[in-house]
Each structure stands twice: as structure tokens, then as C-alpha cells.
XYZ file of C-alpha atoms in Angstrom:
384
model
C -71.839 -125.844 96.393
C -70.079 -123.213 94.291
C -72.252 -121.692 91.557
C -71.370 -121.048 87.926
C -73.454 -119.005 85.487
C -73.433 -120.308 81.916
C -74.858 -117.588 79.665
C -75.955 -119.567 76.620
C -77.307 -123.127 76.685
C -76.410 -124.046 73.120
C -74.114 -126.838 71.987
C -70.906 -125.233 73.321
C -72.638 -124.036 76.494
C -74.017 -127.473 77.343
C -71.510 -129.695 75.571
C -68.314 -128.022 76.721
C -68.323 -125.152 79.213
C -71.384 -126.119 81.263
C -70.055 -129.661 81.464
C -66.643 -128.342 82.524
C -68.256 -126.405 85.370
C -70.320 -129.411 86.466
C -67.330 -131.791 86.279
C -65.458 -129.276 88.476
C -68.147 -129.541 91.193
C -70.030 -126.334 90.451
C -73.791 -126.015 90.369
C -74.527 -124.681 86.884
C -77.253 -122.132 86.186
C -77.822 -121.695 82.449
C -79.326 -118.508 81.024
C -81.014 -118.853 77.651
C -84.008 -117.537 75.707
C -85.019 -120.959 74.351
C -88.067 -121.789 76.479
C -87.976 -125.491 75.636
C -84.332 -125.819 76.676
C -84.902 -123.838 79.891
C -87.993 -125.884 80.803
C -86.267 -129.213 80.144
C -83.174 -128.233 82.167
C -85.364 -127.311 85.135
C -87.395 -130.506 84.855
C -84.486 -132.932 84.520
C -81.720 -131.079 86.406
C -79.292 -133.086 84.262
C -78.554 -133.863 80.611
C -76.535 -136.372 78.553
C -73.369 -135.607 76.618
C -72.284 -138.210 74.091
C -68.536 -138.285 73.515
C -67.716 -139.709 70.099
C -64.623 -140.477 68.061
C -65.108 -142.863 65.128
C -65.758 -146.280 66.741
C -65.473 -144.972 70.317
C -68.645 -143.706 71.984
C -69.581 -143.118 75.601
C -72.275 -141.128 77.324
C -71.807 -138.973 80.413
C -74.519 -137.307 82.489
C -74.033 -133.655 83.450
C -75.660 -133.083 86.842
C -76.490 -130.173 89.168
C -77.903 -127.968 86.423
C -80.887 -125.653 86.136
C -81.839 -122.648 84.028
C -83.284 -119.134 83.940
C -85.025 -117.561 80.976
C -82.889 -114.851 79.375
C -85.817 -112.410 79.412
C -86.294 -112.573 83.194
C -83.921 -109.789 84.176
C -84.632 -109.894 87.930
C -83.919 -113.621 88.137
C -80.759 -113.183 86.079
C -79.591 -110.463 88.458
C -80.314 -112.673 91.463
C -78.231 -115.513 90.044
C -75.286 -113.359 88.938
C -75.227 -111.532 92.256
C -74.289 -114.717 94.102
C -72.244 -116.449 91.393
C -68.679 -117.664 91.900
C -67.823 -117.604 88.200
C -69.528 -116.987 84.884
C -69.050 -117.755 81.181
C -70.679 -116.739 77.909
C -71.237 -118.848 74.799
C -74.013 -117.022 72.976
C -72.443 -116.162 69.629
C -70.754 -112.923 68.628
C -73.928 -111.372 67.200
C -75.842 -111.977 70.438
C -73.287 -110.435 72.817
C -74.742 -106.878 72.553
C -78.164 -108.273 73.503
C -76.949 -109.708 76.818
C -75.096 -106.591 77.954
C -78.135 -104.872 79.539
C -79.103 -107.794 81.816
C -75.444 -108.359 82.740
C -74.975 -104.697 83.657
C -78.215 -104.628 85.639
C -76.976 -107.666 87.556
C -73.506 -106.184 88.104
C -74.947 -103.038 89.650
C -76.832 -105.181 92.166
C -73.823 -107.396 92.766
C -71.505 -104.499 93.473
C -73.923 -103.236 96.143
C -74.297 -106.596 97.873
C -71.119 -108.507 97.142
C -67.485 -107.497 97.538
C -66.089 -110.477 95.610
C -64.825 -109.983 92.047
C -66.575 -111.769 89.191
C -64.585 -113.446 86.444
C -66.391 -114.031 83.141
C -64.826 -116.501 80.697
C -65.762 -115.336 77.186
C -66.205 -118.368 74.941
C -66.899 -116.557 71.680
C -65.191 -116.803 68.307
C -63.910 -113.229 68.342
C -60.415 -111.776 68.616
C -60.139 -109.300 71.516
C -63.517 -110.464 72.828
C -62.549 -109.221 76.288
C -61.959 -105.666 75.056
C -65.173 -105.740 73.032
C -67.333 -106.874 75.952
C -65.665 -104.480 78.402
C -66.313 -101.571 76.064
C -69.995 -102.535 75.783
C -70.341 -102.907 79.556
C -68.583 -99.621 80.326
C -70.751 -97.770 77.815
C -73.907 -99.254 79.306
C -72.990 -98.669 82.958
C -71.438 -95.241 82.622
C -68.147 -93.644 83.620
C -68.904 -93.705 87.360
C -68.690 -97.520 87.384
C -65.346 -97.779 85.583
C -63.169 -97.820 88.744
C -65.137 -100.676 90.286
C -65.298 -102.555 86.978
C -61.511 -102.345 86.734
C -61.156 -103.826 90.224
C -64.023 -106.305 90.352
C -64.723 -107.565 86.817
C -62.350 -109.992 85.114
C -63.064 -110.603 81.427
C -61.132 -113.634 80.232
C -60.584 -114.599 76.611
C -60.800 -118.319 75.893
C -59.802 -120.433 72.906
C -62.589 -122.903 72.119
C -61.085 -125.868 70.318
C -63.639 -128.587 71.101
C -65.673 -129.483 68.021
C -69.429 -129.930 68.400
C -71.617 -130.892 65.420
C -74.952 -129.369 64.491
C -77.399 -131.618 66.342
C -80.129 -133.371 64.371
C -83.293 -134.922 65.818
C -81.824 -138.374 65.230
C -78.684 -137.453 67.179
C -80.777 -136.065 70.050
C -82.402 -139.497 70.434
C -85.554 -138.041 71.968
C -83.814 -135.582 74.327
C -83.425 -131.957 73.183
C -80.673 -131.464 75.768
C -78.379 -134.166 74.403
C -75.147 -132.957 72.784
C -72.495 -134.915 70.892
C -68.885 -133.770 71.328
C -65.396 -134.963 70.507
C -63.138 -136.141 73.379
C -60.864 -133.050 73.263
C -61.589 -130.870 76.317
C -58.717 -128.422 76.855
C -59.830 -124.864 77.648
C -56.950 -122.393 77.172
C -57.644 -119.034 78.835
C -55.849 -115.740 79.368
C -53.961 -116.243 82.630
C -53.351 -112.524 83.183
C -57.034 -111.511 82.897
C -58.326 -113.158 86.067
C -58.976 -111.022 89.112
C -58.112 -112.938 92.249
C -57.600 -116.691 92.345
C -57.786 -118.654 89.095
C -60.597 -121.221 89.452
C -59.822 -124.920 89.605
C -61.612 -126.124 86.477
C -61.143 -129.431 84.687
C -59.160 -128.940 81.471
C -58.406 -125.257 82.156
C -55.080 -124.104 80.665
C -54.178 -120.616 81.951
C -51.509 -119.195 79.624
C -49.558 -116.015 79.039
C -49.079 -114.424 76.553
C -52.536 -115.538 75.474
C -52.119 -114.049 72.000
C -50.246 -117.269 71.162
C -53.363 -119.377 71.706
C -55.573 -116.913 69.843
C -53.306 -117.084 66.781
C -52.862 -120.838 67.058
C -56.645 -121.337 67.082
C -57.436 -118.913 64.245
C -54.428 -119.429 61.997
C -53.857 -123.176 62.469
C -57.152 -124.757 63.571
C -59.692 -122.480 61.852
C -57.506 -121.891 58.800
C -56.804 -125.591 58.312
C -60.452 -126.508 58.788
C -61.616 -123.920 56.240
C -58.897 -124.881 53.762
C -60.045 -128.521 53.893
C -63.642 -127.431 53.304
C -62.898 -125.242 50.277
C -60.525 -127.738 48.660
C -63.037 -130.488 49.412
C -65.894 -128.526 47.863
C -63.927 -128.290 44.617
C -63.753 -132.108 44.564
C -67.416 -132.599 45.386
C -67.041 -133.893 48.932
C -69.870 -133.581 51.468
C -68.086 -134.256 54.765
C -64.829 -132.972 56.239
C -63.676 -136.508 56.993
C -63.841 -137.203 53.242
C -61.531 -134.242 52.649
C -59.033 -135.577 55.184
C -59.163 -139.013 53.548
C -58.040 -137.366 50.285
C -54.243 -137.591 50.431
C -53.677 -134.474 48.325
C -55.996 -132.289 50.433
C -54.560 -133.616 53.678
C -51.030 -132.910 52.444
C -51.869 -129.313 51.475
C -53.670 -128.782 54.798
C -50.720 -130.154 56.752
C -48.209 -127.957 54.940
C -50.430 -124.872 55.260
C -50.867 -125.416 58.997
C -47.122 -125.989 59.277
C -46.483 -122.621 57.622
C -48.397 -120.941 60.460
C -46.588 -123.148 62.971
C -43.255 -121.867 61.679
C -44.464 -118.285 62.064
C -45.610 -118.961 65.643
C -42.242 -120.512 66.404
C -40.505 -117.363 65.186
C -42.664 -115.041 67.306
C -43.180 -117.088 70.476
C -40.186 -119.462 70.461
C -42.513 -122.468 70.861
C -40.787 -125.747 69.861
C -41.802 -126.757 66.338
C -42.387 -130.346 67.504
C -45.051 -129.115 69.925
C -46.908 -127.404 67.085
C -46.579 -130.216 64.542
C -47.916 -132.649 67.176
C -50.874 -130.283 67.564
C -51.388 -130.251 63.787
C -51.330 -134.067 63.621
C -53.901 -134.187 66.413
C -56.135 -131.646 64.669
C -56.097 -133.510 61.358
C -57.008 -136.742 63.139
C -59.855 -134.902 64.880
C -61.054 -133.457 61.561
C -61.266 -137.086 60.359
C -63.803 -137.994 63.071
C -66.591 -139.594 61.011
C -69.152 -139.698 63.816
C -69.226 -135.901 64.106
C -70.334 -135.856 60.439
C -69.133 -132.270 60.082
C -70.027 -131.002 56.622
C -68.044 -129.075 54.049
C -70.970 -126.656 53.765
C -70.974 -125.870 57.489
C -67.207 -125.391 57.787
C -67.065 -123.389 54.553
C -70.108 -121.275 55.405
C -69.805 -117.488 55.100
C -66.707 -117.235 52.873
C -66.998 -113.429 52.669
C -66.119 -113.192 56.351
C -63.522 -115.938 56.228
C -61.444 -114.203 53.545
C -61.368 -110.812 55.250
C -57.937 -109.374 55.958
C -57.765 -110.338 59.640
C -59.626 -113.643 59.437
C -58.347 -117.220 59.188
C -57.094 -117.449 55.595
C -55.666 -114.139 54.462
C -54.935 -113.305 58.086
C -52.793 -116.442 58.385
C -50.971 -115.661 55.136
C -50.250 -112.075 56.190
C -49.071 -113.269 59.608
C -46.686 -115.761 58.013
C -45.227 -113.121 55.720
C -44.647 -110.788 58.683
C -42.600 -113.534 60.334
C -40.614 -114.226 57.147
C -42.469 -117.443 56.215
C -43.787 -117.917 52.666
C -47.440 -119.075 52.832
C -47.676 -120.949 49.525
C -50.043 -123.650 50.781
C -52.267 -121.212 52.662
C -52.617 -119.307 49.386
C -54.025 -122.464 47.759
C -56.719 -122.374 50.439
C -57.434 -118.699 49.721
C -57.815 -119.412 46.021
C -60.180 -122.318 46.765
C -62.222 -120.026 49.033
C -62.496 -117.411 46.283
C -63.801 -120.119 43.937
C -66.328 -121.419 46.489
C -69.685 -121.242 44.722
C -72.316 -122.836 46.965
C -75.824 -121.902 45.810
C -77.164 -122.748 49.292
C -74.857 -120.237 51.014
C -75.986 -116.596 50.820
C -72.480 -115.341 51.556
C -71.048 -117.457 48.748
C -73.681 -116.176 46.307
C -72.928 -112.584 47.302
C -69.165 -113.118 47.042
C -69.383 -114.544 43.529
C -71.654 -111.659 42.468
C -69.170 -109.120 43.869
C -66.250 -110.788 42.091
C -68.179 -110.867 38.816
C -69.210 -107.226 39.126
C -65.928 -105.640 40.194
C -63.385 -108.199 39.013
C -61.081 -110.255 41.191
C -58.396 -107.567 41.377
C -60.672 -104.906 42.840
C -62.351 -107.499 45.087
C -59.010 -108.519 46.598
C -58.221 -104.866 47.237
C -61.577 -103.571 48.485
C -62.877 -106.592 50.420
C -59.749 -108.534 51.350
C -57.524 -105.525 51.970
C -54.680 -106.682 49.725
C -52.621 -104.100 47.899
C -51.727 -104.861 44.307
C -47.999 -104.492 44.819
C -47.803 -107.211 47.495
C -46.430 -110.680 46.763
C -49.540 -112.207 48.356
C -51.869 -110.378 45.958
C -49.743 -111.300 42.947
C -49.526 -115.006 43.837
C -53.286 -115.265 44.437
C -54.158 -113.624 41.124
C -51.617 -115.764 39.268
C -53.128 -118.982 40.656
C -56.665 -117.833 39.879
C -55.709 -117.494 36.219
C -54.554 -121.125 35.964
């Protein structure tokens, strides 16, 4: 049986990518530092995934799985040396911590194995492939660069499947259980693979992949965040409550459509294709069973209103393509007013705004120059 390495046994690792590998007839070896998860995977050699959408629920069993502790570098190297494919889903902040064991394994692999290794990077980071390659090249040294160029494929992926934060009640006595929505497409950068593209269920190889990156960040992530911040202002707890509010849903739809128009200008994608995607996303946001909260989706507003992130980034992108982002701006204003006392980032943001004033905050933190139309429209709305 072909072998896949899944670096990260969290909700995305188990609920999406690991399941994709297993459904595609790969044996899946997870690598994780959570001893309880590793032990349970090795005991059961399978785990349940509950697929939920409002009144629809079904459970599927993911088989042919096992695990290695992320601190056991020799075992990690042994597994990666003989792997057919690999993926990461560890979180952006953890990526630097897994570089040493990956590089140690690659050195062994290159001595024993002539096959290339493709790593699908399932992290919420633009240019994740360039970031990881830079870390690997720095760790391994200049002498390995020629072989890395020939034998290591680093593939960006767009992770659209929504997975809730699992509670003990949702786990139903099994720490491995994950709830997911039915959506299971996995868009990846077609041009980044070395050798044959693997036959994986739901895989969507695409070029130019920048389209999918922008669609995910500036339609999906932007729309999700906009719903959360507008919903917070109305006192909602769950995202599905925000979607049920006709005014919020209308603003979200129009904001997402503004990005869709910009994508159509740059990539010549039919508008109908993108508006169908928006309709699907809004229906998925309304999934009550996922119980996704406003606080989770709105978490860390300081990062989410940075210049290149989902809100201001989407507005700037629209303006570059000649599209006026009026509805996206309403989301930016709501984000700037987000004042959640349970969110450290929100507390810090409000303190910064109070100390320096909104004008300087927009310039210094958000990167907006005072003479731009975007800056002027945001400040005008904040004064209402």
C-alpha cells in the first residue's frame, strides 16, 4: 500500500487531509506531539469522522492509520524516507519547529531513495511554499539546494473545508473523532508538483494557483470575518445567526461579490462561477451543527486588518482592479469597532486606537495612506 505522511494530527489533519489520503487508498502515518492522540491512533488504527450539515449527519471511519511522536526524530526520518507523499497541517507558528526533523529525514531520504517527495502545505499562509522552502534551504545548507530543486515539491493548497473546535460532548468519548462539513475539494498548485500528480479524492490541481489563494482569502475568509464583526455588533453568538440576519447576509454577499468582480477582471473567470461559489459559501456559513462562533471567526482582529490580510487586503485588491469595495469597507469598520474583552488581540487593538487615534492606527498598523480613497471612506464611516 502507498504511504502518506500527515504532519499534524489536529482537526484539519484528521478531518480533512488524513481522511483524503485514506479515502485515496494510502496508508496514513500521522506525526504529532500530542501523546494521547498518537497513542490512540496506534491502538485503534482508525478513527471516526462525523460529516454534518444542519439536519444531515453521517459518520465515516478512516482506516489504515497510525502515528509517530513528533519528538522521535529517527522514527520520523524512517517514515519520511519511504513515503510516497506528505502533507503538513500544523499551524503557521509551528512550521519552524518541524523544519529540523523534516530536513534530517530528507538527508536520509536523498541517500537511500531517488524518488522525489511532494509535500502539500495545508497552512493558512500566502506563499507558504516559498516560506517553507526558505526554511529548509537555510537548515540544510547551500550544498543541498540542487537536489532540493530536483527532488522536493512544495505545493500550496487552499483549505476551504470548515472544521469546528471540538468539545468533549462532540467527541462522544473518542478523542480522535472530528466533525466536518461535507465540502471536500482540495485545490492545489498544479505547477508545483515534481513528477506525477497523485490521484487523490477531491484534489483540484490548478494553474495559476494565485487565483485560488485570492479566492480563499478575499472571498471566503473576508466574508466569514465580515459576518463575525457585523454579527458581534448585533450581539450574536454564532455565525449561523449572522447569516440568518438579512441585512448582514446582504452586506456579506455584496462584499464577496466585489472581490468576485475583481477576480473576474484579473483572471477572466465567469462571474456566474464565482457568484455560485459565494452562494455555496453563505449556505455553508449557515450550517448550525458546526456551531461556529462569532468569537472564533473574529479572533485576532489585529492580524485580520493588516494590509495584506482578508479585509483591507480584499479592499486594496478590488481597487487595483477598478472595483469600488464599499461593502468590504463596512466589514473593515466593524472590525475596527470589535471590542471583545475575551480576545487579547481585540483588547490590544482598542488600546492602540485609543492611544494613537484612528488616523495614525490606520496608517501605522493597517498601512493605509491618508490621501487614499480607502482611508478616507473608512474614517468617514467611523465618525457616523
